[in-house]
Amino acid sequence: MTTPSDGPPAPVPVLVVLPDGQELTARLWARRETPRGWLYEVGLPTYHNTADGDVQAAEYRVWVRAPEHVRPVDGISYDAVPTERLPPPSAVRKVLGSVVERHAHIRSDARATAAL
């Protein structure tokens, strides 16, 4: 499921946590829910060289994990950011999921008992 949009998305500021712990203000373009959690498409400010040797401002886009690599900016609304959610699980998946969880719990109990 994707949130509706009235036109091209307008990115909003978001803080990105770099691998060394620095925080950098980037632009948030989209959010996507995955089975492993949320990913945010961010645009990081950078420079690139032109064919004629000039330097121009540019943007490097990358998907990062949320909330590990992003932080909200105070006072900014993220309601209009294009958001892709996973479809809700089917009734069959819900039942099978609970059966698998119960089976794993029973196996875990059996191992614990065998270790005694």
JSON list of C-alpha atoms in Angstrom, two decimals:
[
{"chain": "A", "resi": 1, "resn": "MET", "atom": "CA", "xyz": [0.00, 0.00, 0.00]},
{"chain": "A", "resi": 2, "resn": "THR", "atom": "CA", "xyz": [1.34, 3.42, -0.93]},
{"chain": "A", "resi": 3, "resn": "THR", "atom": "CA", "xyz": [0.23, 6.76, 0.44]},
{"chain": "A", "resi": 4, "resn": "PRO", "atom": "CA", "xyz": [-1.49, 9.01, -2.11]},
{"chain": "A", "resi": 5, "resn": "SER", "atom": "CA", "xyz": [0.32, 11.96, -3.59]},
{"chain": "A", "resi": 6, "resn": "ASP", "atom": "CA", "xyz": [-0.96, 15.14, -5.27]},
{"chain": "A", "resi": 7, "resn": "GLY", "atom": "CA", "xyz": [2.17, 15.56, -7.38]},
{"chain": "A", "resi": 8, "resn": "PRO", "atom": "CA", "xyz": [5.87, 14.93, -7.31]},
{"chain": "A", "resi": 9, "resn": "PRO", "atom": "CA", "xyz": [7.16, 14.36, -3.79]},
{"chain": "A", "resi": 10, "resn": "ALA", "atom": "CA", "xyz": [8.82, 17.29, -2.08]},
{"chain": "A", "resi": 11, "resn": "PRO", "atom": "CA", "xyz": [11.66, 15.99, 0.10]},
{"chain": "A", "resi": 12, "resn": "VAL", "atom": "CA", "xyz": [11.81, 17.01, 3.74]},
{"chain": "A", "resi": 13, "resn": "PRO", "atom": "CA", "xyz": [14.89, 17.34, 5.95]},
{"chain": "A", "resi": 14, "resn": "VAL", "atom": "CA", "xyz": [15.99, 14.40, 8.07]},
{"chain": "A", "resi": 15, "resn": "LEU", "atom": "CA", "xyz": [19.14, 13.72, 10.07]},
{"chain": "A", "resi": 16, "resn": "VAL", "atom": "CA", "xyz": [21.27, 10.82, 8.83]},
{"chain": "A", "resi": 17, "resn": "VAL", "atom": "CA", "xyz": [23.69, 9.12, 11.21]},
{"chain": "A", "resi": 18, "resn": "LEU", "atom": "CA", "xyz": [26.92, 8.31, 9.38]},
{"chain": "A", "resi": 19, "resn": "PRO", "atom": "CA", "xyz": [29.00, 5.20, 10.22]},
{"chain": "A", "resi": 20, "resn": "ASP", "atom": "CA", "xyz": [31.41, 7.29, 12.33]},
{"chain": "A", "resi": 21, "resn": "GLY", "atom": "CA", "xyz": [28.51, 8.76, 14.38]},
{"chain": "A", "resi": 22, "resn": "GLN", "atom": "CA", "xyz": [28.35, 12.17, 12.68]},
{"chain": "A", "resi": 23, "resn": "GLU", "atom": "CA", "xyz": [24.87, 13.47, 11.93]},
{"chain": "A", "resi": 24, "resn": "LEU", "atom": "CA", "xyz": [24.23, 15.11, 8.57]},
{"chain": "A", "resi": 25, "resn": "THR", "atom": "CA", "xyz": [21.07, 16.87, 7.39]},
{"chain": "A", "resi": 26, "resn": "ALA", "atom": "CA", "xyz": [19.78, 15.10, 4.29]},
{"chain": "A", "resi": 27, "resn": "ARG", "atom": "CA", "xyz": [16.54, 15.06, 2.30]},
{"chain": "A", "resi": 28, "resn": "LEU", "atom": "CA", "xyz": [14.00, 12.29, 2.87]},
{"chain": "A", "resi": 29, "resn": "TRP", "atom": "CA", "xyz": [12.45, 11.15, -0.43]},
{"chain": "A", "resi": 30, "resn": "ALA", "atom": "CA", "xyz": [10.54, 7.98, 0.48]},
{"chain": "A", "resi": 31, "resn": "ARG", "atom": "CA", "xyz": [9.92, 5.31, 3.11]},
{"chain": "A", "resi": 32, "resn": "ARG", "atom": "CA", "xyz": [9.48, 1.57, 2.52]},
{"chain": "A", "resi": 33, "resn": "GLU", "atom": "CA", "xyz": [8.41, -1.11, 4.97]},
{"chain": "A", "resi": 34, "resn": "THR", "atom": "CA", "xyz": [10.17, -4.45, 4.46]},
{"chain": "A", "resi": 35, "resn": "PRO", "atom": "CA", "xyz": [9.94, -7.76, 6.32]},
{"chain": "A", "resi": 36, "resn": "ARG", "atom": "CA", "xyz": [13.16, -6.76, 8.14]},
{"chain": "A", "resi": 37, "resn": "GLY", "atom": "CA", "xyz": [12.01, -3.23, 9.08]},
{"chain": "A", "resi": 38, "resn": "TRP", "atom": "CA", "xyz": [11.85, 0.22, 7.54]},
{"chain": "A", "resi": 39, "resn": "LEU", "atom": "CA", "xyz": [14.11, 1.67, 4.85]},
{"chain": "A", "resi": 40, "resn": "TYR", "atom": "CA", "xyz": [14.30, 5.40, 4.11]},
{"chain": "A", "resi": 41, "resn": "GLU", "atom": "CA", "xyz": [15.50, 6.81, 0.80]},
{"chain": "A", "resi": 42, "resn": "VAL", "atom": "CA", "xyz": [17.65, 9.81, 1.66]},
{"chain": "A", "resi": 43, "resn": "GLY", "atom": "CA", "xyz": [19.53, 12.30, -0.48]},
{"chain": "A", "resi": 44, "resn": "LEU", "atom": "CA", "xyz": [22.90, 13.23, 0.97]},
{"chain": "A", "resi": 45, "resn": "PRO", "atom": "CA", "xyz": [24.52, 16.50, -0.13]},
{"chain": "A", "resi": 46, "resn": "THR", "atom": "CA", "xyz": [27.76, 16.08, -2.01]},
{"chain": "A", "resi": 47, "resn": "TYR", "atom": "CA", "xyz": [29.71, 17.48, -4.96]},
{"chain": "A", "resi": 48, "resn": "HIS", "atom": "CA", "xyz": [30.57, 16.07, -8.37]},
{"chain": "A", "resi": 49, "resn": "ASN", "atom": "CA", "xyz": [32.97, 17.05, -11.07]},
{"chain": "A", "resi": 50, "resn": "THR", "atom": "CA", "xyz": [31.69, 18.05, -14.49]},
{"chain": "A", "resi": 51, "resn": "ALA", "atom": "CA", "xyz": [33.21, 16.99, -17.81]},
{"chain": "A", "resi": 52, "resn": "ASP", "atom": "CA", "xyz": [34.83, 20.43, -18.15]},
{"chain": "A", "resi": 53, "resn": "GLY", "atom": "CA", "xyz": [36.54, 20.20, -14.74]},
{"chain": "A", "resi": 54, "resn": "ASP", "atom": "CA", "xyz": [34.07, 22.31, -12.76]},
{"chain": "A", "resi": 55, "resn": "VAL", "atom": "CA", "xyz": [32.61, 21.34, -9.37]},
{"chain": "A", "resi": 56, "resn": "GLN", "atom": "CA", "xyz": [28.85, 21.31, -8.84]},
{"chain": "A", "resi": 57, "resn": "ALA", "atom": "CA", "xyz": [26.60, 20.60, -5.91]},
{"chain": "A", "resi": 58, "resn": "ALA", "atom": "CA", "xyz": [24.93, 17.19, -6.19]},
{"chain": "A", "resi": 59, "resn": "GLU", "atom": "CA", "xyz": [22.90, 14.70, -4.22]},
{"chain": "A", "resi": 60, "resn": "TYR", "atom": "CA", "xyz": [23.72, 11.05, -3.52]},
{"chain": "A", "resi": 61, "resn": "ARG", "atom": "CA", "xyz": [20.60, 8.95, -2.89]},
{"chain": "A", "resi": 62, "resn": "VAL", "atom": "CA", "xyz": [20.74, 5.80, -0.81]},
{"chain": "A", "resi": 63, "resn": "TRP", "atom": "CA", "xyz": [18.34, 3.60, 1.20]},
{"chain": "A", "resi": 64, "resn": "VAL", "atom": "CA", "xyz": [19.21, 3.46, 4.92]},
{"chain": "A", "resi": 65, "resn": "ARG", "atom": "CA", "xyz": [17.65, 1.59, 7.84]},
{"chain": "A", "resi": 66, "resn": "ALA", "atom": "CA", "xyz": [15.30, 3.41, 10.17]},
{"chain": "A", "resi": 67, "resn": "PRO", "atom": "CA", "xyz": [15.56, 4.19, 13.00]},
{"chain": "A", "resi": 68, "resn": "GLU", "atom": "CA", "xyz": [19.21, 3.08, 13.18]},
{"chain": "A", "resi": 69, "resn": "HIS", "atom": "CA", "xyz": [20.49, 5.55, 10.58]},
{"chain": "A", "resi": 70, "resn": "VAL", "atom": "CA", "xyz": [17.96, 8.40, 10.60]},
{"chain": "A", "resi": 71, "resn": "ARG", "atom": "CA", "xyz": [16.56, 10.87, 13.12]},
{"chain": "A", "resi": 72, "resn": "PRO", "atom": "CA", "xyz": [13.65, 13.29, 12.72]},
{"chain": "A", "resi": 73, "resn": "VAL", "atom": "CA", "xyz": [14.24, 17.03, 12.58]},
{"chain": "A", "resi": 74, "resn": "ASP", "atom": "CA", "xyz": [12.26, 18.91, 15.24]},
{"chain": "A", "resi": 75, "resn": "GLY", "atom": "CA", "xyz": [9.24, 20.74, 13.85]},
{"chain": "A", "resi": 76, "resn": "ILE", "atom": "CA", "xyz": [9.16, 18.86, 10.52]},
{"chain": "A", "resi": 77, "resn": "SER", "atom": "CA", "xyz": [6.08, 16.89, 9.45]},
{"chain": "A", "resi": 78, "resn": "TYR", "atom": "CA", "xyz": [6.73, 13.62, 7.65]},
{"chain": "A", "resi": 79, "resn": "ASP", "atom": "CA", "xyz": [3.07, 12.98, 6.78]},
{"chain": "A", "resi": 80, "resn": "ALA", "atom": "CA", "xyz": [3.50, 13.78, 3.06]},
{"chain": "A", "resi": 81, "resn": "VAL", "atom": "CA", "xyz": [6.55, 11.54, 2.50]},
{"chain": "A", "resi": 82, "resn": "PRO", "atom": "CA", "xyz": [5.67, 8.77, 0.02]},
{"chain": "A", "resi": 83, "resn": "THR", "atom": "CA", "xyz": [5.31, 5.64, 2.14]},
{"chain": "A", "resi": 84, "resn": "GLU", "atom": "CA", "xyz": [5.15, 2.06, 0.92]},
{"chain": "A", "resi": 85, "resn": "ARG", "atom": "CA", "xyz": [3.75, -0.38, 3.49]},
{"chain": "A", "resi": 86, "resn": "LEU", "atom": "CA", "xyz": [3.73, -4.15, 3.38]},
{"chain": "A", "resi": 87, "resn": "PRO", "atom": "CA", "xyz": [0.31, -5.63, 2.63]},
{"chain": "A", "resi": 88, "resn": "PRO", "atom": "CA", "xyz": [-1.41, -7.00, 5.72]},
{"chain": "A", "resi": 89, "resn": "PRO", "atom": "CA", "xyz": [-0.81, -10.75, 6.20]},
{"chain": "A", "resi": 90, "resn": "SER", "atom": "CA", "xyz": [-3.52, -13.05, 4.89]},
{"chain": "A", "resi": 91, "resn": "ALA", "atom": "CA", "xyz": [-5.64, -15.08, 7.30]},
{"chain": "A", "resi": 92, "resn": "VAL", "atom": "CA", "xyz": [-3.74, -18.22, 6.21]},
{"chain": "A", "resi": 93, "resn": "ARG", "atom": "CA", "xyz": [-0.40, -16.54, 6.95]},
{"chain": "A", "resi": 94, "resn": "LYS", "atom": "CA", "xyz": [-1.64, -15.44, 10.37]},
{"chain": "A", "resi": 95, "resn": "VAL", "atom": "CA", "xyz": [-2.70, -19.01, 11.26]},
{"chain": "A", "resi": 96, "resn": "LEU", "atom": "CA", "xyz": [0.47, -20.57, 9.83]},
{"chain": "A", "resi": 97, "resn": "GLY", "atom": "CA", "xyz": [2.58, -17.98, 11.63]},
{"chain": "A", "resi": 98, "resn": "SER", "atom": "CA", "xyz": [1.04, -18.82, 14.99]},
{"chain": "A", "resi": 99, "resn": "VAL", "atom": "CA", "xyz": [1.45, -22.58, 14.32]},
{"chain": "A", "resi": 100, "resn": "VAL", "atom": "CA", "xyz": [5.14, -22.09, 13.47]},
{"chain": "A", "resi": 101, "resn": "GLU", "atom": "CA", "xyz": [5.66, -19.95, 16.59]},
{"chain": "A", "resi": 102, "resn": "ARG", "atom": "CA", "xyz": [3.96, -22.59, 18.78]},
{"chain": "A", "resi": 103, "resn": "HIS", "atom": "CA", "xyz": [6.08, -25.35, 17.21]},
{"chain": "A", "resi": 104, "resn": "ALA", "atom": "CA", "xyz": [9.27, -23.38, 17.84]},
{"chain": "A", "resi": 105, "resn": "HIS", "atom": "CA", "xyz": [8.22, -22.80, 21.46]},
{"chain": "A", "resi": 106, "resn": "ILE", "atom": "CA", "xyz": [7.49, -26.53, 21.97]},
{"chain": "A", "resi": 107, "resn": "ARG", "atom": "CA", "xyz": [10.88, -27.48, 20.46]},
{"chain": "A", "resi": 108, "resn": "SER", "atom": "CA", "xyz": [12.62, -24.95, 22.70]},
{"chain": "A", "resi": 109, "resn": "ASP", "atom": "CA", "xyz": [10.87, -26.37, 25.79]},
{"chain": "A", "resi": 110, "resn": "ALA", "atom": "CA", "xyz": [11.81, -29.92, 24.73]},
{"chain": "A", "resi": 111, "resn": "ARG", "atom": "CA", "xyz": [15.48, -28.95, 24.38]},
{"chain": "A", "resi": 112, "resn": "ALA", "atom": "CA", "xyz": [15.47, -27.25, 27.78]},
{"chain": "A", "resi": 113, "resn": "THR", "atom": "CA", "xyz": [13.92, -30.34, 29.38]},
{"chain": "A", "resi": 114, "resn": "ALA", "atom": "CA", "xyz": [16.41, -32.66, 27.66]},
{"chain": "A", "resi": 115, "resn": "ALA", "atom": "CA", "xyz": [19.29, -30.57, 28.99]},
{"chain": "A", "resi": 116, "resn": "LEU", "atom": "CA", "xyz": [18.19, -31.17, 32.59]}
]
